[in-house]
Short mmCIF file of C-alpha atoms in Angstrom, two decimals:
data_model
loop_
_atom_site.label_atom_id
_atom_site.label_comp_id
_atom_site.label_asym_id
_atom_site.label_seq_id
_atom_site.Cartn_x
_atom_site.Cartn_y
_atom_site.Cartn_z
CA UNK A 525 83.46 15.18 57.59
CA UNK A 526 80.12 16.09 57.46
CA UNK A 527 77.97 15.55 60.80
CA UNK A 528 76.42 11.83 60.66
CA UNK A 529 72.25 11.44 60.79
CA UNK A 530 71.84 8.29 62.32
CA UNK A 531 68.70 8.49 60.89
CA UNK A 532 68.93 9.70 57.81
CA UNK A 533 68.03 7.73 54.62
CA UNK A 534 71.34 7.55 53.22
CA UNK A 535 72.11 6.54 56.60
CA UNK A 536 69.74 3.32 56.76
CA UNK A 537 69.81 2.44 53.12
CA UNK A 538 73.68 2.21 54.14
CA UNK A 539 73.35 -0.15 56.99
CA UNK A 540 70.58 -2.15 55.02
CA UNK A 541 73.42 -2.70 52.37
CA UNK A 542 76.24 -3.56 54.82
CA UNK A 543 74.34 -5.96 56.45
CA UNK A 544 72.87 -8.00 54.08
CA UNK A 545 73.77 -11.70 54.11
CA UNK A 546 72.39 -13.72 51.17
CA UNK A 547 71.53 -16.15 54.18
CA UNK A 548 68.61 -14.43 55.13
CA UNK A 549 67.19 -13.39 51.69
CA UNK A 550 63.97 -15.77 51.01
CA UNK A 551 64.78 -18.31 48.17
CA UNK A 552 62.03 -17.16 46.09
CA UNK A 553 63.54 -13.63 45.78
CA UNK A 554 67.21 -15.41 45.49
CA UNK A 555 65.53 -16.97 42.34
CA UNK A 556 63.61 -14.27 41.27
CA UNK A 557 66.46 -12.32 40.75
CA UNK A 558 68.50 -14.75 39.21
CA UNK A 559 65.61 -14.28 36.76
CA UNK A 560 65.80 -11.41 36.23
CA UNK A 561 69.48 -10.72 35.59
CA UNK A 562 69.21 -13.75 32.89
CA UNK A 563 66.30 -11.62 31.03
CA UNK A 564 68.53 -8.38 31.29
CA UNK A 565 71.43 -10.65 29.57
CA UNK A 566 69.36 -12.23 27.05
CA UNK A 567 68.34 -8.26 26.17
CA UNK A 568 72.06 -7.47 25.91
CA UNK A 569 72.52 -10.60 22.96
CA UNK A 570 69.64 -9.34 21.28
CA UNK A 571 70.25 -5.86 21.10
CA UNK A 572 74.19 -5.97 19.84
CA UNK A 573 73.39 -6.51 16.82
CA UNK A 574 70.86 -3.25 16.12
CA UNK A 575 72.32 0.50 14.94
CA UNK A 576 72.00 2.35 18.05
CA UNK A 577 74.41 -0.37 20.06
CA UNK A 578 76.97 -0.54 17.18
CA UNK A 579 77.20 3.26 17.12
CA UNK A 580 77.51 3.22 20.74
CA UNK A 581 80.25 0.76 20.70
CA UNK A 582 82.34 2.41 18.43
CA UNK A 583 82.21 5.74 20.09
CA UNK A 584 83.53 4.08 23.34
CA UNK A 585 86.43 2.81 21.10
CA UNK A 586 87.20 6.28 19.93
CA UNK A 587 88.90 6.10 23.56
CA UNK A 588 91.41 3.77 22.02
CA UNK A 589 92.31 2.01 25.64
CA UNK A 590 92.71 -1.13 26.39
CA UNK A 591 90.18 -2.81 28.82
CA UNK A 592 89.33 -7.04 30.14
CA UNK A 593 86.26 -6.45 31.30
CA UNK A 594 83.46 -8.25 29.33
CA UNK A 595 80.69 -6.38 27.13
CA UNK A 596 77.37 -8.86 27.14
CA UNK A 597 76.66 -10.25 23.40
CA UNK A 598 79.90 -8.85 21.85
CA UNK A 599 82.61 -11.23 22.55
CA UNK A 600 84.57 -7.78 23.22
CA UNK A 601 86.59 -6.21 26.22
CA UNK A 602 86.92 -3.01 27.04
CA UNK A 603 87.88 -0.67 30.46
CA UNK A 604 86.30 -1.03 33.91
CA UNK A 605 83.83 2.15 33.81
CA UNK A 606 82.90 1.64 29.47
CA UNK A 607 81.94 -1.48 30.11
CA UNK A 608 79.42 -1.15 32.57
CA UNK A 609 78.27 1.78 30.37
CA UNK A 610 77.95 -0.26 27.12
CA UNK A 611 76.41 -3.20 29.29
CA UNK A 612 74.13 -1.07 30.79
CA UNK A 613 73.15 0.64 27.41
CA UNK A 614 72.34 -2.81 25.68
CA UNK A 615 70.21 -4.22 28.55
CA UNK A 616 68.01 -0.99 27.83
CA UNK A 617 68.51 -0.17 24.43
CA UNK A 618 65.29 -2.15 23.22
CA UNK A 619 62.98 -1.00 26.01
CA UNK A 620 62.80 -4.53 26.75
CA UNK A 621 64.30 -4.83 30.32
CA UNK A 622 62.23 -5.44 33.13
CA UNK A 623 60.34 -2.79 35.69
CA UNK A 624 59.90 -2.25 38.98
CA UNK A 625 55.86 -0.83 38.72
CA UNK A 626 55.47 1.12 42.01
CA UNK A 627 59.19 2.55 41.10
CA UNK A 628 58.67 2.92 37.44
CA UNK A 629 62.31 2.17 37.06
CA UNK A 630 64.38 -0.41 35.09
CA UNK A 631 66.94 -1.39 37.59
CA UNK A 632 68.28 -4.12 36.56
CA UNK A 633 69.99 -2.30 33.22
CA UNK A 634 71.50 -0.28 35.98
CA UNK A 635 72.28 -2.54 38.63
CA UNK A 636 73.61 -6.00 36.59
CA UNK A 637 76.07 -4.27 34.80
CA UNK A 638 77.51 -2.39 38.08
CA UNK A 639 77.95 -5.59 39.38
CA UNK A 640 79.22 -7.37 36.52
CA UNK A 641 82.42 -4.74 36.00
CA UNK A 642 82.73 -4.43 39.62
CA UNK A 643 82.62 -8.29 40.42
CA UNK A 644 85.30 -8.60 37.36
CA UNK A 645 87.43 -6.00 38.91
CA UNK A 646 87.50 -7.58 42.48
CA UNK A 647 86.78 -11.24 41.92
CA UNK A 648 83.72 -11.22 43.55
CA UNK A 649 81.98 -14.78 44.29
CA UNK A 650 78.61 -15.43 42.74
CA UNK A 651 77.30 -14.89 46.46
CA UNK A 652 78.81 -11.61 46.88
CA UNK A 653 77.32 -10.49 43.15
CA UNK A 654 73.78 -12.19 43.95
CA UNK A 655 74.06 -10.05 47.62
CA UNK A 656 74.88 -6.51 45.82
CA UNK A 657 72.29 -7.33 43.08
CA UNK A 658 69.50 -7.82 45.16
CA UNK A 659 70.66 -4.90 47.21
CA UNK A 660 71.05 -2.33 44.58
CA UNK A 661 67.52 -3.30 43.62
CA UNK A 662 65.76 -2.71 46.78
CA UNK A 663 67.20 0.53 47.02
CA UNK A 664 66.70 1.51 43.67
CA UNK A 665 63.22 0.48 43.69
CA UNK A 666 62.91 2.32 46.84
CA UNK A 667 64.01 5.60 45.40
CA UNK A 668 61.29 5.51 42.72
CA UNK A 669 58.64 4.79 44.85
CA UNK A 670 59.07 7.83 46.95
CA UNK A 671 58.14 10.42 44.28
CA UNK A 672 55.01 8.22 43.27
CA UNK A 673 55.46 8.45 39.50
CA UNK A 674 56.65 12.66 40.08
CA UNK A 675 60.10 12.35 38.10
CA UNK A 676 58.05 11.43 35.01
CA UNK A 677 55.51 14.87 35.31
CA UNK A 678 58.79 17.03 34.80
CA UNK A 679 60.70 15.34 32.22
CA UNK A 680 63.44 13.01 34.05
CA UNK A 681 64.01 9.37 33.70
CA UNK A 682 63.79 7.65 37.10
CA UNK A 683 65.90 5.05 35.76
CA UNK A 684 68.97 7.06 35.23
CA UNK A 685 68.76 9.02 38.40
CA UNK A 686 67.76 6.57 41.12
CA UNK A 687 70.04 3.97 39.24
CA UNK A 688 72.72 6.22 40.05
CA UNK A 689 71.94 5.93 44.14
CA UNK A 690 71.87 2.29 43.71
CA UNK A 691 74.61 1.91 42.24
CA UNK A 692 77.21 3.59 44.02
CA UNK A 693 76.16 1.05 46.89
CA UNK A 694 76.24 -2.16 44.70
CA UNK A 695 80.02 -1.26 43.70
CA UNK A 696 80.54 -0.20 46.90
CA UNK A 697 79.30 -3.00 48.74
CA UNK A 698 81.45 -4.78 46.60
CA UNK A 699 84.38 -2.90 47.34
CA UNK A 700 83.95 -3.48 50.81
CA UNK A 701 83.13 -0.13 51.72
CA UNK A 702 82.29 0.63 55.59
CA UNK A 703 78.50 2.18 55.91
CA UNK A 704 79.88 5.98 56.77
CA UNK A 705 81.72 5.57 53.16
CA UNK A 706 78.53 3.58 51.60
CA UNK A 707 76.61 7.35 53.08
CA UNK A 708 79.37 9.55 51.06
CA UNK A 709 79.14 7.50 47.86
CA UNK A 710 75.38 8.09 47.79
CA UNK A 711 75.98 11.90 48.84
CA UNK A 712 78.42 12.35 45.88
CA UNK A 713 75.95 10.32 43.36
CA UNK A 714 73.68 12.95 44.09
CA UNK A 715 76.06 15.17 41.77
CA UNK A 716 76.08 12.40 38.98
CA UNK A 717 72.63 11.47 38.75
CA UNK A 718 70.69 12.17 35.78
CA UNK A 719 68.17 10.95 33.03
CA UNK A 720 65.99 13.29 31.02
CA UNK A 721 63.18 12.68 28.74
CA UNK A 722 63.47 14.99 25.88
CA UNK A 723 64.55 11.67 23.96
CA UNK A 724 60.52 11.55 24.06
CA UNK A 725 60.48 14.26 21.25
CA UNK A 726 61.86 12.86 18.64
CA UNK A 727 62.77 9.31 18.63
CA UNK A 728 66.41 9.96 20.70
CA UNK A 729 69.00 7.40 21.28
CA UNK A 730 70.16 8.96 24.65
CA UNK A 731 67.22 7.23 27.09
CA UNK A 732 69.62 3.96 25.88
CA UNK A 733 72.90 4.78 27.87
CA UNK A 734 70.81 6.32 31.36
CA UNK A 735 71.29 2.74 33.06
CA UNK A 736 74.97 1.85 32.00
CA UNK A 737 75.61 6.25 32.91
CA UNK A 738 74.16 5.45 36.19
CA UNK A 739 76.51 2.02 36.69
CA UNK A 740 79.48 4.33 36.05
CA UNK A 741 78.07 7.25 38.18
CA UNK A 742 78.15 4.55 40.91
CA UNK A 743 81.37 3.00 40.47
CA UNK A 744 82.53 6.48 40.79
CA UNK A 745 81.00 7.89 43.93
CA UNK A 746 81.93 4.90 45.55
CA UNK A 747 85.74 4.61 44.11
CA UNK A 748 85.74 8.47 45.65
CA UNK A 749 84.14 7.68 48.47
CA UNK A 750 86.48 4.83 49.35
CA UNK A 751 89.22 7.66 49.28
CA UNK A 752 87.68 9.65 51.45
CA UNK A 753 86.12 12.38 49.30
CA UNK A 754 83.23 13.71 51.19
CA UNK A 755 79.47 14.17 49.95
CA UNK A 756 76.71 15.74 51.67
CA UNK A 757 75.14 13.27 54.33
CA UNK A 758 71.30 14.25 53.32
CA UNK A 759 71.21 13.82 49.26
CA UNK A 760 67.37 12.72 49.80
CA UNK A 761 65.89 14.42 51.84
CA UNK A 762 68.11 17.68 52.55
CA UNK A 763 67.41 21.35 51.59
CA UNK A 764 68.49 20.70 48.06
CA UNK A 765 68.07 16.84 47.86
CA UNK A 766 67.38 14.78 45.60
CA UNK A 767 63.43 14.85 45.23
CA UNK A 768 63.39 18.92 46.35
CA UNK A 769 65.94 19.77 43.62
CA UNK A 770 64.05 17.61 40.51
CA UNK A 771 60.37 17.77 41.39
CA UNK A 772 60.19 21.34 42.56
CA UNK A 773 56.62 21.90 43.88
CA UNK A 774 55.55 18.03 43.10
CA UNK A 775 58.30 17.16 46.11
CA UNK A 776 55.13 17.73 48.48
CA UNK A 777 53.17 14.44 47.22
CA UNK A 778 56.37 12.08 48.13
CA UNK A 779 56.34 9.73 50.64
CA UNK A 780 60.10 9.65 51.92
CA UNK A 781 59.06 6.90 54.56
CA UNK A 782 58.82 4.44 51.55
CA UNK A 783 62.33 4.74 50.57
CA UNK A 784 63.41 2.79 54.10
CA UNK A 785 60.10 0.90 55.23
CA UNK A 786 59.91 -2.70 55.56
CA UNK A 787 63.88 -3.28 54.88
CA UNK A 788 64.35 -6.76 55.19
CA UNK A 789 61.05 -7.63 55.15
CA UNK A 790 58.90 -6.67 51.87
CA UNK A 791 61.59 -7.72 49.13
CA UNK A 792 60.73 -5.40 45.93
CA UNK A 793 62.57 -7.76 43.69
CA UNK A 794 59.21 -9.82 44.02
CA UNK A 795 57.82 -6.74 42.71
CA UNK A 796 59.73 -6.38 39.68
CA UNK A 797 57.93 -7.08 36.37
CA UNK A 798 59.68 -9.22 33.49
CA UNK A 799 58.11 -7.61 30.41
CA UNK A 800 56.57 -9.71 27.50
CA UNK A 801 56.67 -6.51 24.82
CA UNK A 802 59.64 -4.72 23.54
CA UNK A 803 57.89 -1.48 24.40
CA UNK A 804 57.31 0.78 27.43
CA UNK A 805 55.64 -0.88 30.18
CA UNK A 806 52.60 1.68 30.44
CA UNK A 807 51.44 0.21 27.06
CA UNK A 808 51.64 -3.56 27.44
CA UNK A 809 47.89 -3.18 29.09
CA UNK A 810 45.78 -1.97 25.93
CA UNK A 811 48.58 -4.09 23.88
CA UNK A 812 47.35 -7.35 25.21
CA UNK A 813 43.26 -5.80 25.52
CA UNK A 814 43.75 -5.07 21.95
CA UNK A 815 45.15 -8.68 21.32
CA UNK A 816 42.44 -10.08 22.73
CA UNK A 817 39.35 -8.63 21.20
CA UNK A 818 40.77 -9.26 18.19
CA UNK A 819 40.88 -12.72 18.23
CA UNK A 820 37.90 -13.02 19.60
CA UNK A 821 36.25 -11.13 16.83
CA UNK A 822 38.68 -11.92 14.20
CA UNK A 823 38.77 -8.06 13.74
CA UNK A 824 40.44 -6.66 10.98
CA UNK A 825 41.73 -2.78 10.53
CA UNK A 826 38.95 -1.91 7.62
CA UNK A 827 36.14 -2.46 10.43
CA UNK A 828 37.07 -0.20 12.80
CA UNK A 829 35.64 3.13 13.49
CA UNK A 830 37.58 4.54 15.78
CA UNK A 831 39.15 3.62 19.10
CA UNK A 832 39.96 5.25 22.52
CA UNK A 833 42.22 4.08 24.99
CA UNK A 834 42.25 4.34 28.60
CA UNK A 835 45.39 4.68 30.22
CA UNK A 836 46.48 6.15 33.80
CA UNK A 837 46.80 10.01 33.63
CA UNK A 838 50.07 9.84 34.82
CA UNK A 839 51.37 8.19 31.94
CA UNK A 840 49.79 10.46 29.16
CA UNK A 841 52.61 12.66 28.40
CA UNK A 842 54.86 9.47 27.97
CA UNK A 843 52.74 7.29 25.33
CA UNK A 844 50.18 9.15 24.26
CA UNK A 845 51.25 13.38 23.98
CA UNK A 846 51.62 15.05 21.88
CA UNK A 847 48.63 12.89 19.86
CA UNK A 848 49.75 14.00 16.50
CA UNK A 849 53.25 12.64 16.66
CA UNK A 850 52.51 9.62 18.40
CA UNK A 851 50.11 8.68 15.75
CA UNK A 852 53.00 8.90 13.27
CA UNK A 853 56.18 7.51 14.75
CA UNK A 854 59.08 7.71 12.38
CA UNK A 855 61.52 5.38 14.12
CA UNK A 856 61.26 2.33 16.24
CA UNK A 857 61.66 4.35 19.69
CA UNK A 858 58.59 6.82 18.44
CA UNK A 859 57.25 3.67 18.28
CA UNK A 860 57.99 1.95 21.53
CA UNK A 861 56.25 4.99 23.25
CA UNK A 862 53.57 5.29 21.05
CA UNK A 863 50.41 3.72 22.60
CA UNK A 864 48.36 4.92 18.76
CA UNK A 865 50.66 2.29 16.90
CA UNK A 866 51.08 -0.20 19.23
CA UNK A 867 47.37 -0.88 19.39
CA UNK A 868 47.04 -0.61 15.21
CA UNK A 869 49.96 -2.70 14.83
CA UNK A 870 48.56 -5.37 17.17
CA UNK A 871 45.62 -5.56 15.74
CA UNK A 872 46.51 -5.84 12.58
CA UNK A 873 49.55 -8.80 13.57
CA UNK A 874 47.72 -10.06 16.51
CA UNK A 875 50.52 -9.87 18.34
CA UNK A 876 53.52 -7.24 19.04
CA UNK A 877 57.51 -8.43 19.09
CA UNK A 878 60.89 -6.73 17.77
CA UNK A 879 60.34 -7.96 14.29
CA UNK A 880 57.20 -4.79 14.34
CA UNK A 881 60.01 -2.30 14.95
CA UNK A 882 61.77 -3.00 11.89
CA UNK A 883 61.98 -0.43 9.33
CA UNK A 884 59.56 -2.32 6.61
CA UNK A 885 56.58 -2.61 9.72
CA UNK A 886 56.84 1.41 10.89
CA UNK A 887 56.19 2.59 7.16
CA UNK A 888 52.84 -0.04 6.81
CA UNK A 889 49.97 2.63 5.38
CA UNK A 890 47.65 0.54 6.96
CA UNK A 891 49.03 0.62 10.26
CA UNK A 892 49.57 4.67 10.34
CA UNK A 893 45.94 5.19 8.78
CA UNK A 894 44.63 2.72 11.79
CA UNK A 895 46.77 4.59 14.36
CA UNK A 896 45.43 7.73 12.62
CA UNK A 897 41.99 6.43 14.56
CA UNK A 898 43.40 6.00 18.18
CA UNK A 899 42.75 8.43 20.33
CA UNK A 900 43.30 8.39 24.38
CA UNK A 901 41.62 9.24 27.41
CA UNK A 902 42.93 9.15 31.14
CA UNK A 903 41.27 5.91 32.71
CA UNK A 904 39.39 6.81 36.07
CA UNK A 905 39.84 3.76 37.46
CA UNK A 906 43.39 3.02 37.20
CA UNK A 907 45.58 0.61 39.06
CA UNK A 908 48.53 2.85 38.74
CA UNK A 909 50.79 2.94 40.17
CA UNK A 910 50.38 -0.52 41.55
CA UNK A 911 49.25 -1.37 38.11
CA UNK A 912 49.57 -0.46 35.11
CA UNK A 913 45.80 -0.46 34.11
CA UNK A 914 44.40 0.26 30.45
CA UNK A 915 41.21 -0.62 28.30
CA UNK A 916 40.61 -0.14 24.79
CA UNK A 917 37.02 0.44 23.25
CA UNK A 918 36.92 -0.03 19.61
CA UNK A 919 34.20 1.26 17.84
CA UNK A 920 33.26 -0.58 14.15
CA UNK A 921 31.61 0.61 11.10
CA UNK A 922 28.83 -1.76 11.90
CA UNK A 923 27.79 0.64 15.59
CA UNK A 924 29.23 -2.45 17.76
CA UNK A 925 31.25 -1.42 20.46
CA UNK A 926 33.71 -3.69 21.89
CA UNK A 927 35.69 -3.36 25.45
CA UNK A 928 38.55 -5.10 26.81
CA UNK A 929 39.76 -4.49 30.25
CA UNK A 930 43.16 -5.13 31.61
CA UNK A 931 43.77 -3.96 34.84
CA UNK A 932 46.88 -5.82 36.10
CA UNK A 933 49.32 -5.29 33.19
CA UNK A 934 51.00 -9.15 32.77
CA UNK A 935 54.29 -9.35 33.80
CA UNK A 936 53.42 -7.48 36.97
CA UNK A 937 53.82 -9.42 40.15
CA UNK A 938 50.70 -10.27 40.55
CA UNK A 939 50.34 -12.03 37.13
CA UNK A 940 53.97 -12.54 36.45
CA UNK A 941 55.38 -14.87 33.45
CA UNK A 942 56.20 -18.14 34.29
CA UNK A 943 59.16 -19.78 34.31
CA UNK A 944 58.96 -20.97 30.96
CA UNK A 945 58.22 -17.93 29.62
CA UNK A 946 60.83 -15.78 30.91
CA UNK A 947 63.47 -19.31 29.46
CA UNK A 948 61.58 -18.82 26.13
CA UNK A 949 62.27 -15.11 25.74
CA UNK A 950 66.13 -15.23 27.09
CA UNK A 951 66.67 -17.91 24.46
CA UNK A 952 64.55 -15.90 21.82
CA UNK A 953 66.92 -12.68 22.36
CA UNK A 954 69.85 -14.18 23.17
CA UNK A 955 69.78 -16.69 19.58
CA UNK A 956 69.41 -13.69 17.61
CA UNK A 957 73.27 -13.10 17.97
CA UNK A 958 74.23 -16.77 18.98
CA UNK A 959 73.51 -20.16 18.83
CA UNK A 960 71.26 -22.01 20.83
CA UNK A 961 74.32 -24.08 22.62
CA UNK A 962 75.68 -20.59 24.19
CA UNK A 963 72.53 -19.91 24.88
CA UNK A 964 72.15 -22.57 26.81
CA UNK A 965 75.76 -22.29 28.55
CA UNK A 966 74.67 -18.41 29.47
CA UNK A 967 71.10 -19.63 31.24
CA UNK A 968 73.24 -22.47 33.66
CA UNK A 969 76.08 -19.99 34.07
CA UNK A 970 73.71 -17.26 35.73
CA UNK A 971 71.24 -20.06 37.07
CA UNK A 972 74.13 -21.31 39.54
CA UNK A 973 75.61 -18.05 40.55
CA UNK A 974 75.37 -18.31 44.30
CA UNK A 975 77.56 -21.57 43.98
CA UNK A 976 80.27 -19.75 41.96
CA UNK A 977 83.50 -19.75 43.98
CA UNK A 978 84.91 -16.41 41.57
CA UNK A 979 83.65 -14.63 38.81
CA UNK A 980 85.81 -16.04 36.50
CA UNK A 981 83.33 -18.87 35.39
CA UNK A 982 80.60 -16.81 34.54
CA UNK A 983 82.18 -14.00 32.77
CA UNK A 984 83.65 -17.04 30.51
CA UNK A 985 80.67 -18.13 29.30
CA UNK A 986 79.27 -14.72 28.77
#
């Protein structure tokens, strides 16, 4: 066995996990994160019924084994580790799911369905799976925050890789793993972890399964680690850790402290932003700007000029390089990342929802000619990565110039949705692939999780 840090990150993030007693968690984050697993599910329903999921679904039956553990939206059952990967892949699949903004990672498609198989595989009580979700999303948010936005300069998906650490201490947790194991299951996820962005190129399916990969990467480091395979005892901040090995020369502008201060006290599920666009989260800021001024000036696309958008510079290469291919996407995910269509196609529908995805709504000659018009530039005054921040400036054929400022993003935690809202979109998702009773039966179900006595109640109405 490797020698124990007492100190070490793994180390404390271990203890933190052991420790925690739904008992003392605030009830506001107890409810926020019942929240927020009830969006992620209401994702899952909607996004069953779309090409990418029903491709994925049949590849994972290729396997041909047989499997009771319960795949959100599908009314299907498959084995322990594929269904945490499919769940995990149809939480994310629409770029819908919600995001920790400091992070910049989507946890919950990571950390809901680690629970969900593992709870199903040892009969966890809704208080043990409310205790290992809010755990796995501390840490996960933790992770993120250290690099300060890094992982997305050099091309890897946060999401995937520090989903990966979370997860092997949900399931282990779970499992009942002591903290010296709960340190070995995070030093062997360091081998599993992964997530790259390449997807970015051309309109990819494989951002999708990065959640529900790092669910299984978990349930495996800490099914080794129970066994008493060893890992390294550093994977964060060793020679060739975690943040050394991905971010190269960028490690130097991390802040390791932030992946273990304020445990117990600053909850980061408070932090965690419920999304109201099916689009990444850097966007939602000139979406909503855009939105705005043209109501007010009951714009329409044969006025405009031109228009610029601010965004943070650290989110350029995502949504807005290179320019020429973002202002043509030529599928729905080109799309999703595409900060030149999102604005024309808000403009011209005043609003932006998974109906502007379709296939009908991405060939719209007025829409490409408008996005055609959008052009960027990195916003000094960002919020990021608190926020983020964006303004548009459209410019019409008359010389006005309008602005619109937005510079916390809504859905962040400092303008979250209400409660209603967040209701109104897990009914809106989850009714495109059932009715409005399930519906209804899925929302109580996950609502009074901390008073389940098993799992076996919830995973029936799922």
């Amino acid at each position: 066995m490797p020698k124990h840090h007492s100190s070490s990150i793994s180390t404390q993030l271990a203890r933190f996990v052991t420790q925690l007693e739904l008992k003392n968690i605030p009830t506001p984050v107890q409810e926020k994160a019942l929240q927020l697993i009830l969006d992620g599910t209401g994702i899952a329903y909607a996004s069953s019924n779309y090409e990418f999921s029903k491709t994925a679904l049949q590849a994972l039956r290729t396997f041909a084994e047989p499997g009771s553990f319960h795949v959100l939206g599908t009314g299907e059952k498959m084995p322990y580790r594929d269904a945490a990967l499919a769940n995990g892949l149809l939480i994310h699949g629409l770029d819908f799911d919600d995001t920790h903004v400091a992070g910049i990672v989507h946890m919950t498609s990571a950390v809901w369905p680690c629970v969900l198989a593992v709870a199903e595989k040892t009969n966890a009580s809704g208080e043990q799976m409310l205790e290992a979700y809010i755990a796995g999303m501390e840490v996960g948010a933790r992770i993120g925050m250290v690099a300060k936005g890094a992982f997305h300069q050099v091309g890897h998906h946060p999401t995937g890789i520090a989903g990966a650490f979370a997860c092997s201490l949900v399931a282990g947790k779970l499992m009942g793993l002591s903290e010296q194991q709960l340190v070995m299951a995070q030093g062997i996820a360091l081998s599993m972890a992964s997530g790259n962005f390449e997807f970015l190129e051309d309109g990819a399916w494989t951002k999708r399964y990065h959640p529900g990969w790092a669910a299984v990467s978990g349930i495996m480091s800490a099914t080794f680690a129970q066994a008493g395979y060893i890992g390294p005892n550093l994977p964060y901040e060793g020679r060739f850790g975690l943040y050394k090995s991905h971010l190269n020369e960028l490690d130097s502008q991390c802040d390791y402290s932030l992946a273990t201060s304020d445990l117990n006290k600053t909850w980061e599920v408070m932090n965690v932003g419920i999304k109201p666009y099916p689009s990444c989260h850097f966007t939602h800021a000139v979406i909503d700007a855009t939105i705005q001024l043209t109501k007010q000036y009951s714009l329409t696309a044969d006025q405009i000029e031109s228009i610029t958008a601010l965004v943070p510079e650290e989110v350029i290469k995502t949504v807005c390089e290179p320019l020429a291919t973002k202002q043509s996407p030529t599928c729905a995910y080109d799309a999703q990342f595409s900060v030149p269509y999102l604005i024309a196609i808000s403009l011209i529908r005043q609003e932006f929802s998974l109906q502007d995805l379709e296939a009908e709504p991405l060939k719209d000659l007025v829409a490409l000619a408008l996005a055609k018009k959008v052009s960027y530039q990195a916003d000094p005054d960002s919020g990021f990565p608190t926020y983020y921040s964006g303004e548009v400036r459209i410019k019409l054929k008359d010389g006005r110039l309008l602005k619109q400022r937005e510079f916390k993003n809504r859905g962040c935690s400092d303008r979250p949705l209400s409660s209603a809202e967040i209701s109104e979109k897990f009914i809106k998702n989850c009714t495109m692939t059932t009715s409005i009773k399930k519906a209804e039966a899925i929302k109580q179900a996950i609502l009074s999780m901390p008073s389940l006595k098993t799992v076996e109640y919830l995973v029936s109405e799922l």
